[in-house]
Tab-separated table of C-alpha atoms and ligand atoms in Angstrom:
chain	number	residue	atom	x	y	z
A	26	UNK	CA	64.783	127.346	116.357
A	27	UNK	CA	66.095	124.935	113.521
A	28	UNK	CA	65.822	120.924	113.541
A	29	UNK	CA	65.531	120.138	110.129
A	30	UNK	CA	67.485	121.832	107.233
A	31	UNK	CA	65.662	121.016	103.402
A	32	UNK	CA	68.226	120.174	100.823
A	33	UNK	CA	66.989	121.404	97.361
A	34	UNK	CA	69.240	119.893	94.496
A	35	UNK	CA	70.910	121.166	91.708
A	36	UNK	CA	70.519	118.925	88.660
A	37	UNK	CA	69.565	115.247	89.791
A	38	UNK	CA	65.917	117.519	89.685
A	39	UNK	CA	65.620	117.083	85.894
A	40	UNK	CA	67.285	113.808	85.661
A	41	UNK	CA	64.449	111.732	84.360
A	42	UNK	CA	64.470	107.286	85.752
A	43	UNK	CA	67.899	107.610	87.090
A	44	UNK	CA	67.138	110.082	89.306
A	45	UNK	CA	66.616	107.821	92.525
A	46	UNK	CA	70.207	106.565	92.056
A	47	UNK	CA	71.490	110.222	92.113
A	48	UNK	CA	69.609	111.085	95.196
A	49	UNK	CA	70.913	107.693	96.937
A	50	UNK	CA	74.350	109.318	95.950
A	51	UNK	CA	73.772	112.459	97.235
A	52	UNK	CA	72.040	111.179	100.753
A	53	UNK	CA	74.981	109.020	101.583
A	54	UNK	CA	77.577	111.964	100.431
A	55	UNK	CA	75.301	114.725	103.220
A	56	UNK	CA	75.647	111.441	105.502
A	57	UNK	CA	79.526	111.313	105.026
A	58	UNK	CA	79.535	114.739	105.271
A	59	UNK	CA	77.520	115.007	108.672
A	60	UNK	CA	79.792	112.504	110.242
A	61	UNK	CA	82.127	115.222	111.466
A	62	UNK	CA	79.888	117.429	112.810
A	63	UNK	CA	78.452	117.811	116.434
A	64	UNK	CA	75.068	115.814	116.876
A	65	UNK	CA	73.675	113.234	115.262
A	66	UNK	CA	71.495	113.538	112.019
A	67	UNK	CA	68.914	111.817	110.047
A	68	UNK	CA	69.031	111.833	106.469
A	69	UNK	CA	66.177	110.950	105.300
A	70	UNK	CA	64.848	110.653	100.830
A	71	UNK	CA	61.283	111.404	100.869
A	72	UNK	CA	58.973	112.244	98.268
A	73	UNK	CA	61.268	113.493	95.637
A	74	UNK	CA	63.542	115.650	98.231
A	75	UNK	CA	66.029	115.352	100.789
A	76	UNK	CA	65.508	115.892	104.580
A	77	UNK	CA	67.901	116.207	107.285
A	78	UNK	CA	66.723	116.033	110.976
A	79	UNK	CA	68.748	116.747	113.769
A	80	UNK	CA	68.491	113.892	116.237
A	81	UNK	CA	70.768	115.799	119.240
A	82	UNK	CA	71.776	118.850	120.135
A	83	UNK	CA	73.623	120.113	116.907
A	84	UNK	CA	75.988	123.219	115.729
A	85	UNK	CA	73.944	125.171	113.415
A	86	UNK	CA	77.349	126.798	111.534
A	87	UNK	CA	78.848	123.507	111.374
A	88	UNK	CA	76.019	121.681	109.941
A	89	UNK	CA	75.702	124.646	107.118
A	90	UNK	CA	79.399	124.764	106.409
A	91	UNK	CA	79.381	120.967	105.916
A	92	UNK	CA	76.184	120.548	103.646
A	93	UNK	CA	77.788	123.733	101.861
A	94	UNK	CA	80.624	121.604	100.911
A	95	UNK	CA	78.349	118.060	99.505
A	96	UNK	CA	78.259	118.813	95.570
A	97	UNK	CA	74.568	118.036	94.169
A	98	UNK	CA	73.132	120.234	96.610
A	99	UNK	CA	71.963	123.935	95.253
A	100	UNK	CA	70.393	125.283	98.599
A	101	UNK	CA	69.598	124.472	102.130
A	102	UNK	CA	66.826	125.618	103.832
A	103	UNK	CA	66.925	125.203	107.587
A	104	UNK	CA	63.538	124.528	108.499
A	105	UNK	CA	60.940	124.175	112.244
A	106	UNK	CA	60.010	120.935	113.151
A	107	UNK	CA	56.314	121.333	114.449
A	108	UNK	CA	55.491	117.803	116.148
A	109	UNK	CA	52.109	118.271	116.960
A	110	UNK	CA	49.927	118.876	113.946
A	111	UNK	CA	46.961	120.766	115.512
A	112	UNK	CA	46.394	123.713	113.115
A	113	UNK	CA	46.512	125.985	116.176
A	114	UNK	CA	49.534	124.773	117.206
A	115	UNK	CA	50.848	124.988	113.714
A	116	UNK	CA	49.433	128.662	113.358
A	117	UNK	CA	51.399	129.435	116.675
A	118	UNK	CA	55.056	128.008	115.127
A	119	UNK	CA	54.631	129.891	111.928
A	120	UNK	CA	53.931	133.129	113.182
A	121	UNK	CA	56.688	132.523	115.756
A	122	UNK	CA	58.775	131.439	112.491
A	123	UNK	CA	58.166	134.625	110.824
A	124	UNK	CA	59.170	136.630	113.756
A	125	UNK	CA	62.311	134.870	114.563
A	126	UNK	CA	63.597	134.710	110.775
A	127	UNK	CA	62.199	138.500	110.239
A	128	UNK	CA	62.926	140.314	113.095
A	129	UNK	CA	60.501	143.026	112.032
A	130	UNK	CA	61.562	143.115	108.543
A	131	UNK	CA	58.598	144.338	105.958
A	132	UNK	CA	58.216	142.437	102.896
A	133	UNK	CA	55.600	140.849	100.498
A	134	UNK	CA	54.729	137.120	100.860
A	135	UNK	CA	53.083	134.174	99.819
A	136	UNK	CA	52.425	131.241	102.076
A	137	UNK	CA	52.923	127.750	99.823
A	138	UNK	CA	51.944	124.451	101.364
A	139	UNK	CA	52.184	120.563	100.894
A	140	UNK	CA	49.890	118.041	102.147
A	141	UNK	CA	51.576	114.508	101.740
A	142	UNK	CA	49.458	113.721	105.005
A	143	UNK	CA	46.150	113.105	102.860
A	144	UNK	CA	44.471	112.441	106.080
A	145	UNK	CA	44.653	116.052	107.207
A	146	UNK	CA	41.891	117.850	108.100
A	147	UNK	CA	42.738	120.761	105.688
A	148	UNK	CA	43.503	121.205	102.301
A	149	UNK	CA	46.839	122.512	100.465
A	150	UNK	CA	44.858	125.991	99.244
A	151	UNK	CA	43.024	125.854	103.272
A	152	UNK	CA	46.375	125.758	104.647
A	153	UNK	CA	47.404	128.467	102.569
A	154	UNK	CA	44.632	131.023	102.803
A	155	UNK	CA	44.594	130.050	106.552
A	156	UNK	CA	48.290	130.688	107.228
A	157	UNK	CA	48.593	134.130	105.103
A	158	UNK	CA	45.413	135.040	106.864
A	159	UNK	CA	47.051	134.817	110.598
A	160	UNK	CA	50.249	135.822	109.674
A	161	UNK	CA	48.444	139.356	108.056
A	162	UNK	CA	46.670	139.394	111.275
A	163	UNK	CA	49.953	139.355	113.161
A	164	UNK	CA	52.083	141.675	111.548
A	165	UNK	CA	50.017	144.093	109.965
A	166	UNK	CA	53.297	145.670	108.485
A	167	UNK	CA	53.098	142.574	105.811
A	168	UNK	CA	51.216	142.262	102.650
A	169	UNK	CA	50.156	139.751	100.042
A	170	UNK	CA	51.518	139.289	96.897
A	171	UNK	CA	50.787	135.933	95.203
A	172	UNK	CA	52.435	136.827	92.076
A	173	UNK	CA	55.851	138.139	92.819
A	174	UNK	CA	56.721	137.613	96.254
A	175	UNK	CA	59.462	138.879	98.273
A	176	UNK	CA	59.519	135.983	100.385
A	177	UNK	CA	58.297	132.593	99.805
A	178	UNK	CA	56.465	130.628	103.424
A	179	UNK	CA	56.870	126.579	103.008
A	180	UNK	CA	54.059	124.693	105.116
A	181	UNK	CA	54.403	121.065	104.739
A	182	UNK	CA	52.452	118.724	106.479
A	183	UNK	CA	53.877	115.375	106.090
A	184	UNK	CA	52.907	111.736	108.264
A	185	UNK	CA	55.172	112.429	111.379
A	186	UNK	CA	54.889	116.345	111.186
A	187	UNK	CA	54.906	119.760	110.237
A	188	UNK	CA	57.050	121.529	108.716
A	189	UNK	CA	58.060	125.564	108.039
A	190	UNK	CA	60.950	127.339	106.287
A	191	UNK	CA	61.512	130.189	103.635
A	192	UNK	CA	65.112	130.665	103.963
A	193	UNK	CA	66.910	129.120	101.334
A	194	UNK	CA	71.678	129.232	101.895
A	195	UNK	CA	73.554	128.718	98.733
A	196	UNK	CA	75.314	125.610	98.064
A	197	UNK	CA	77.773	124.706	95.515
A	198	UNK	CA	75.900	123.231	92.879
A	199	UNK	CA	77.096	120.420	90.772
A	200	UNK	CA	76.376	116.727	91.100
A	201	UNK	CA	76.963	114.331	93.999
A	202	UNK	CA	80.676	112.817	93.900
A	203	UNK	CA	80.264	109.146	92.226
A	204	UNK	CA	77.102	109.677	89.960
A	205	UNK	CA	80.235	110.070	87.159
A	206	UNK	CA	82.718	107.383	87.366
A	207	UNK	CA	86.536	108.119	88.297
A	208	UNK	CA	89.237	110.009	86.939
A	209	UNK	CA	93.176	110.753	88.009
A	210	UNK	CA	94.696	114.212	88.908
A	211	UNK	CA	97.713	115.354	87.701
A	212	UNK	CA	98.303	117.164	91.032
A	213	UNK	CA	101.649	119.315	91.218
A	214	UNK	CA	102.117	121.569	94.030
A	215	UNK	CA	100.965	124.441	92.183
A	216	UNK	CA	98.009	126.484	91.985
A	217	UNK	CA	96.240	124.981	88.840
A	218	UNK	CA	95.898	121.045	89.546
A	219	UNK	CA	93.642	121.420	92.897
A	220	UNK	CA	91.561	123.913	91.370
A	221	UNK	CA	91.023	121.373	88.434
A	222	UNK	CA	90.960	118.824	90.611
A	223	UNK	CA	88.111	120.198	92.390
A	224	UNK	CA	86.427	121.358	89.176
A	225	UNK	CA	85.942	117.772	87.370
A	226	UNK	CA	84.641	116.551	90.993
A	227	UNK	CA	82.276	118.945	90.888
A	228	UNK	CA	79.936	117.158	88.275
A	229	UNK	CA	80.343	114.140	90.684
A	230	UNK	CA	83.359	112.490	89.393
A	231	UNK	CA	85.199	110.190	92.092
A	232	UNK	CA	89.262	111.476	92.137
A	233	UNK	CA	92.239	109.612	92.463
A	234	UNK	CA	95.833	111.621	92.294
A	235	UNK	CA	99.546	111.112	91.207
A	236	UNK	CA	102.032	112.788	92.254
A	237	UNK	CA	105.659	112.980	90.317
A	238	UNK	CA	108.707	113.470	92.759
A	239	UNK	CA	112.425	114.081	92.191
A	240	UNK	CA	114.080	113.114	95.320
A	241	UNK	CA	116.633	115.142	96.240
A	242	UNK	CA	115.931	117.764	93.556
A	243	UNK	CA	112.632	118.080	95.141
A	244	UNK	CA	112.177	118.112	99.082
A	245	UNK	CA	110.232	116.201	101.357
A	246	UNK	CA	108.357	119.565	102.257
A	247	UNK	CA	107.512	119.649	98.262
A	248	UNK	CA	106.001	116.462	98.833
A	249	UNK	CA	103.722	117.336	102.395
A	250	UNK	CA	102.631	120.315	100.572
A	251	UNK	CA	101.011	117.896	97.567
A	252	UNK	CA	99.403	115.896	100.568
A	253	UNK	CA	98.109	118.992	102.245
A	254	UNK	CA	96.774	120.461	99.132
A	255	UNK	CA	95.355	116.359	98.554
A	256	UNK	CA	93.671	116.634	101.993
A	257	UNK	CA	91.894	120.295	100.788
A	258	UNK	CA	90.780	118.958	98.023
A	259	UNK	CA	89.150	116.143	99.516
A	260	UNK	CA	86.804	117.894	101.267
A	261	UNK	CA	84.901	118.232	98.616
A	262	UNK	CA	85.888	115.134	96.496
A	263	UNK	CA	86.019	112.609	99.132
A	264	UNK	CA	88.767	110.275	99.987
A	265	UNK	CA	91.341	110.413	96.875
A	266	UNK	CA	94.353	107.875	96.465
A	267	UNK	CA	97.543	109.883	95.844
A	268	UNK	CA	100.033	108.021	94.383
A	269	UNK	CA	103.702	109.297	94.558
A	270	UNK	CA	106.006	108.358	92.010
A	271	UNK	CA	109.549	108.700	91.929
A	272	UNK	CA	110.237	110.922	88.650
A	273	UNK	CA	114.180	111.247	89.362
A	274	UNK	CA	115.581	108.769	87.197
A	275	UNK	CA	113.175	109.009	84.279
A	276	UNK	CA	114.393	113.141	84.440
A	277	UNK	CA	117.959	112.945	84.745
A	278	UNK	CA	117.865	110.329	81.775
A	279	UNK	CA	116.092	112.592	79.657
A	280	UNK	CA	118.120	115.350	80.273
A	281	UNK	CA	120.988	113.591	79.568
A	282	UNK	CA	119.598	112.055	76.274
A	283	UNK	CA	117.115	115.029	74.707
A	284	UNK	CA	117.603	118.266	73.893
A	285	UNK	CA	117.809	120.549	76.880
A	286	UNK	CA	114.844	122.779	75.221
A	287	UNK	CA	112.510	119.435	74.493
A	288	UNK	CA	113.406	118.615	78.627
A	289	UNK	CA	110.008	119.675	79.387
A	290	UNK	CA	107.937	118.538	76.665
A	291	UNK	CA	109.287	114.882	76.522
A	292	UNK	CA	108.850	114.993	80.525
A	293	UNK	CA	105.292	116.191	80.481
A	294	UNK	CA	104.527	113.469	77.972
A	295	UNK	CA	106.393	110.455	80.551
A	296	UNK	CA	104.319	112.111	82.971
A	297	UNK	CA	101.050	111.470	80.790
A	298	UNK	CA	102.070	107.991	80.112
A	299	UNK	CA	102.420	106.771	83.638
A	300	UNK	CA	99.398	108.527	84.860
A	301	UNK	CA	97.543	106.741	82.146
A	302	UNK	CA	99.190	103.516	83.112
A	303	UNK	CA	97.716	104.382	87.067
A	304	UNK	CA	94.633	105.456	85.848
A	305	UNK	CA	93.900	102.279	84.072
A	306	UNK	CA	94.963	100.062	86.525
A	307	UNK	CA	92.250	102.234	89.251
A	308	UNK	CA	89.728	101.496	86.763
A	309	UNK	CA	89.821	105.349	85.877
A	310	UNK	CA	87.806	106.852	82.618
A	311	UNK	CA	90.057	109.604	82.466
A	312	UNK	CA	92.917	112.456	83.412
A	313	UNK	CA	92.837	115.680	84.570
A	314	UNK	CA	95.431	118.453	84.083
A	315	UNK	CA	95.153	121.588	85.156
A	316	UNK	CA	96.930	123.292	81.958
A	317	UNK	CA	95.165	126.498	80.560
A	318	UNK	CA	96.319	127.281	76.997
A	319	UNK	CA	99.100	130.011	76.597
A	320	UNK	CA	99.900	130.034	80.557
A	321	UNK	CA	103.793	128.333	79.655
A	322	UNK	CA	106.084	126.578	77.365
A	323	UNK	CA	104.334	123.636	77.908
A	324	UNK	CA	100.829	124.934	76.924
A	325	UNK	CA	100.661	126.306	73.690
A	326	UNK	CA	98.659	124.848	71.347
A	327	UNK	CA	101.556	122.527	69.267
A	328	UNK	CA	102.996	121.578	73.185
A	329	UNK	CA	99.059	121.088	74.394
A	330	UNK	CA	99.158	118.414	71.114
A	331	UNK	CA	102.183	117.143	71.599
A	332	UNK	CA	101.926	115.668	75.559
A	333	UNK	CA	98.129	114.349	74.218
A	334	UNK	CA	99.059	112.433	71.562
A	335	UNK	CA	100.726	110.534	73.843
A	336	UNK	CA	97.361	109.642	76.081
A	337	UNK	CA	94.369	107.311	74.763
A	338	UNK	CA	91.949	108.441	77.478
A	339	UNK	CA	90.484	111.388	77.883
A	340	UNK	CA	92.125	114.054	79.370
A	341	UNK	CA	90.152	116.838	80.850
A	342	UNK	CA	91.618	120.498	81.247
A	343	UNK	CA	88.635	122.265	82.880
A	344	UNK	CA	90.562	125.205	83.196
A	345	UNK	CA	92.000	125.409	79.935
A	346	UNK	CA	90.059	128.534	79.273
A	347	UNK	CA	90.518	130.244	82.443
A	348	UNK	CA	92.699	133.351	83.172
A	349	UNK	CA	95.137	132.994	85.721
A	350	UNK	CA	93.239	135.705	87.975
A	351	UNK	CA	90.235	133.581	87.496
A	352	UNK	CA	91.663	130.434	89.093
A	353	UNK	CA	93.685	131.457	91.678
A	354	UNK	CA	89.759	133.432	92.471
A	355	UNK	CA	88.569	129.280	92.893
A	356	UNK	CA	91.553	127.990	94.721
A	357	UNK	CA	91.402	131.333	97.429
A	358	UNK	CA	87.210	130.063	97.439
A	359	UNK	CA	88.360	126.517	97.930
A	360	UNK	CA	91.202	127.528	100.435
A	361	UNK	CA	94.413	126.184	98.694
A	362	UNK	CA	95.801	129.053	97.590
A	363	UNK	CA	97.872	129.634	100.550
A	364	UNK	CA	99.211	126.246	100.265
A	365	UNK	CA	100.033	126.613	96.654
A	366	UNK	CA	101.908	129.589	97.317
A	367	UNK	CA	104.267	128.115	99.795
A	368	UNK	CA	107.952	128.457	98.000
A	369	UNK	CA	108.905	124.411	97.585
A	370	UNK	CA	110.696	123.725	94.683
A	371	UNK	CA	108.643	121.674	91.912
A	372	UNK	CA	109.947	118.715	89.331
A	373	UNK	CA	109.433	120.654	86.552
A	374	UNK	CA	110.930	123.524	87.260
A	375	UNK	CA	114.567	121.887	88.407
A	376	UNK	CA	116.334	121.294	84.715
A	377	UNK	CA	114.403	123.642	83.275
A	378	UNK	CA	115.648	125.037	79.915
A	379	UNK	CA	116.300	129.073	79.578
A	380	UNK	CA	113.948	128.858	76.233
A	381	UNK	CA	111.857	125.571	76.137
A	382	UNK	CA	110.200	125.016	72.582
A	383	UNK	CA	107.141	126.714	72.470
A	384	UNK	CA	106.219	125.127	69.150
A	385	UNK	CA	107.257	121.493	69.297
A	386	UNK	CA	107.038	119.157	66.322
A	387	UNK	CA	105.832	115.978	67.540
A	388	UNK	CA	108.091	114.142	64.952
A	389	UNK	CA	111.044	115.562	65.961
A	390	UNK	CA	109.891	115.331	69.578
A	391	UNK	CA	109.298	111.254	69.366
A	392	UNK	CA	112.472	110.994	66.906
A	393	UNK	CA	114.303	112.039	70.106
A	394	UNK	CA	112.606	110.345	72.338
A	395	UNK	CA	113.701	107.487	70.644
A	396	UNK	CA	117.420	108.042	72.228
A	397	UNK	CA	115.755	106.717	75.709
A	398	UNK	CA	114.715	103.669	73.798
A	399	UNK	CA	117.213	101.233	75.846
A	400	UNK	CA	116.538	102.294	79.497
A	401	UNK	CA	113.199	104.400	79.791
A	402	UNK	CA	110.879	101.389	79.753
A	403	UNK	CA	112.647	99.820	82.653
A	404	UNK	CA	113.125	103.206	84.357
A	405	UNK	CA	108.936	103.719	83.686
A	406	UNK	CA	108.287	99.861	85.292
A	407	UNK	CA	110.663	100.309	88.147
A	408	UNK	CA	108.720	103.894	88.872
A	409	UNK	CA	105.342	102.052	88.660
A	410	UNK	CA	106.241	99.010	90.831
A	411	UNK	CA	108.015	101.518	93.518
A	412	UNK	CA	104.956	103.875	93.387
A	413	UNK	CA	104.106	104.202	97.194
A	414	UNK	CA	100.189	105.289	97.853
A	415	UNK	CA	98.493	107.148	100.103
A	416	UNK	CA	95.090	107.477	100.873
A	417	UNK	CA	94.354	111.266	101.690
A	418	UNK	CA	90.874	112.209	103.642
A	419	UNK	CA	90.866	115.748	105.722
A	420	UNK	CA	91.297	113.888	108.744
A	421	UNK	CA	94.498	112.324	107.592
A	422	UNK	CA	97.824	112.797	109.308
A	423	UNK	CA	100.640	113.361	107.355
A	424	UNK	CA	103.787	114.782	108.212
A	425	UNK	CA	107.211	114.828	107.954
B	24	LIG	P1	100.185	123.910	88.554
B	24	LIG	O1	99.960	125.272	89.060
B	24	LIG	O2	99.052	122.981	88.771
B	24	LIG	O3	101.482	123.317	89.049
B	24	LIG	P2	101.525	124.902	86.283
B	24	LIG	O4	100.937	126.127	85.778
B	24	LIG	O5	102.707	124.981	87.157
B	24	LIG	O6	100.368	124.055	86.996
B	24	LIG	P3	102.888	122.952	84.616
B	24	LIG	O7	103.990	122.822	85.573
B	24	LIG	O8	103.190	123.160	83.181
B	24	LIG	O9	101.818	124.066	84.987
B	24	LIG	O10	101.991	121.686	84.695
B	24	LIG	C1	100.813	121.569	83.988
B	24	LIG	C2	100.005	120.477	84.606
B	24	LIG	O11	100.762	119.260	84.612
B	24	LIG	C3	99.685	120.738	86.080
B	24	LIG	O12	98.536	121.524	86.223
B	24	LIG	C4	99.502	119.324	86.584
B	24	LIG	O13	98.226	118.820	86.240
B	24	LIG	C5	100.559	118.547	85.804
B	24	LIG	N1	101.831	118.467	86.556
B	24	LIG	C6	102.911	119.268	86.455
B	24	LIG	N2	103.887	118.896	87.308
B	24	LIG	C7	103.421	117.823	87.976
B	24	LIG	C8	103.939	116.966	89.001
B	24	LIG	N3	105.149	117.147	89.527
B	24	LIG	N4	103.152	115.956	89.448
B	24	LIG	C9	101.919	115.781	88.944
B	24	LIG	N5	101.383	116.531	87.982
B	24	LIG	C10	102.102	117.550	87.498
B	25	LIG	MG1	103.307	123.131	88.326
């Protein structure tokens, strides 16, 4: 019975003059989206909202679980195409409407219209009265209520046609991926960084990701399970460059240099350098970890200050907050949870001391870091000119 499908937004509706570049955004994002879906669509920005008409034949489920996956939108409403604008005719399709969607169902309504058609015989109110007066007439089971309504009937009659709907499917909310700029994700194979990842992209911020190997302390299957969880992610985000680096030598001369119980600290913070480096050079505006405060070692408060002060761009930590319950909640929503789970050994967990600081003093830590003074910064260029990159959509094939 659907053609159409009404795309009501989440914020861009208060943005104020800008708002025509966030609803370009968010068209071409449903268009991207749509792409991979059975049938062909028009998306089409009219009169402060977003339509999309099926051209084809189309998968109803398909076309819901993609639009359900574009940030920016807040709800769908799939909607009846009526081509011919006769009121009879139109009288006819709503009633059928109400029957189909309904199925017998009693509830209070209230029919709403729009005219953008100012050539129509009738008037937004005639419309109205008109269509709550037939539908009463067909199913005497409904009543009236113009104040607080059970259900909501949208008539719009617009220049090429008619249009009904009152069902309205949740999207995700947020803002269309791009209206924010760019930032790089500190993706591990764990079950934080994706959910981060996915959270910072949500207020429609473009992502880019780095990965930090230790080949042959970490395995190749450690590294397809980053890609996989890369590809997840993207989804929602878009197409993301993941950039592997090789972390081995940088670790192993650290470990021999530092304190065993600084290991992860001074790592973390080499980490945060070279992602800056990446960031800068992808014309990021920022990082993204996905560290919550108390979770490890690495976390507290004094470690939390000790791998920023390293960083001169912002780094968000949009789960820093967040119980551990609470995310892996988002990454089962998102569906990588499964794929975090899988048992592949991780960088940071290889030389890891039996009792890492938990309160590091960022003087001591940089005096010590100052025993990698000879080698590191050659180590750190040779691991940024060998950084291989990858560029990670859902369609991608990967594997090893
Ligand atoms: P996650 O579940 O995301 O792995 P975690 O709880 O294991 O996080 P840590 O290992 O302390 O926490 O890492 C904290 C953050 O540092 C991660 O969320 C991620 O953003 C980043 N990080 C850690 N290891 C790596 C890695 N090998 N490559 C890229 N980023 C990493
Ligand atoms: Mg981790």
């Amino acid at each position: 019975m659907y053609r159409a499908f009404l795309i009501k937004y989440a914020e861009i509706g208060i943005k104020g003059k800008n708002r025509y570049i966030f609803e370009n955004i968010l068209r071409d994002r449903i268009k991207a989206a749509l792409d991979h879906v059975e049938g062909d669509f028009c998306v089409i920005k009219e009169s402060g909202r977003i339509f999309v008409e099926a051209q084809t034949e189309f998968d109803y489920e398909e076309t819901i679980d993609a639009l359900q996956k574009v940030f920016g939108i807040w709800a769908i409403c799939p909607t009846v195409v009526i081509e011919d604008k006769t009121w009879e005719n139109i009288v006819n399709h709503v009633c059928d409407y109400v029957r189909q969607a309904y199925q017998g169902e009693t509830f209070t309504f209230k029919v709403k219209a729009k005219r953008s058609d100012k050539s129509y015989p009738l008037t937004s109110p005639e419309i109205c009265a008109k269509a709550g007066e037939a539908i009463l007439e067909r199913f005497p089971e409904l009543t009236v209520n113009v104040r607080e309504p059970q259900e909501r009937i949208y008539i719009e009659v617009r220049g090429s046609a008619a249009y009904v709907y009152s069902k309205m499917i949740h999207g995700l909310g947020g803002m269309p991926v791009g209206s924010s700029g760019k930032a790089m994700l500190l993706l591990s194979g764990g079950i934080d960084s994706p959910v981060a990842g996915y959270m910072i992209s949500k207020r429609g911020v473009e992502i880019d990701a780095v990965y930090f190997h230790a080949p042959p302390y970490t395995s190749d299957r450690a590294k397809q399970k980053v890609v996989d969880l890369a590809k997840k992610i993207s989804v929602y985000t878009g197409k993301i460059h993941l950039y592997i680096i090789n972390f081995t030598d940088i670790q192993m001369y650290i470990y021999e240099k530092c304190p065993h119980d600084e290991l992860t600290i001074i790592m973390r913070r080499y980490m945060m350098r070279i992602a800056e480096h990446l960031a800068k050079s992808a014309s990021c505006q920022g990082l993204i970890t996905g560290e919550s405060i108390g979770q490890v070692a690495s976390q507290t408060m004094q470690s939390l200050l000790a791998t920023n002060a390293v960083c001169t761009l912002p780094v968000y930590r949009p789960l820093i907050a967040f119980d551990k319950q609470d995310i892996v909640d988002i990454a089962e929503r998102i569906d990588t949870y499964e794929t975090s789970i899988q048992p592949f050994e991780d960088c940071c967990t290889i030389f890891v001391a039996k009792h890492p600081v938990t309160k590091p003093n960022i003087n001591i830590i940089a005096r010590h870091e100052g025993n990698l003074k000879e080698e590191i910064e050659e180590m750190v260029k040779k691991a940024l000119d060998t950084v291989e990159m990858l560029e990670v959509t859902p369609e991608m094939e990967y594997g090893i």
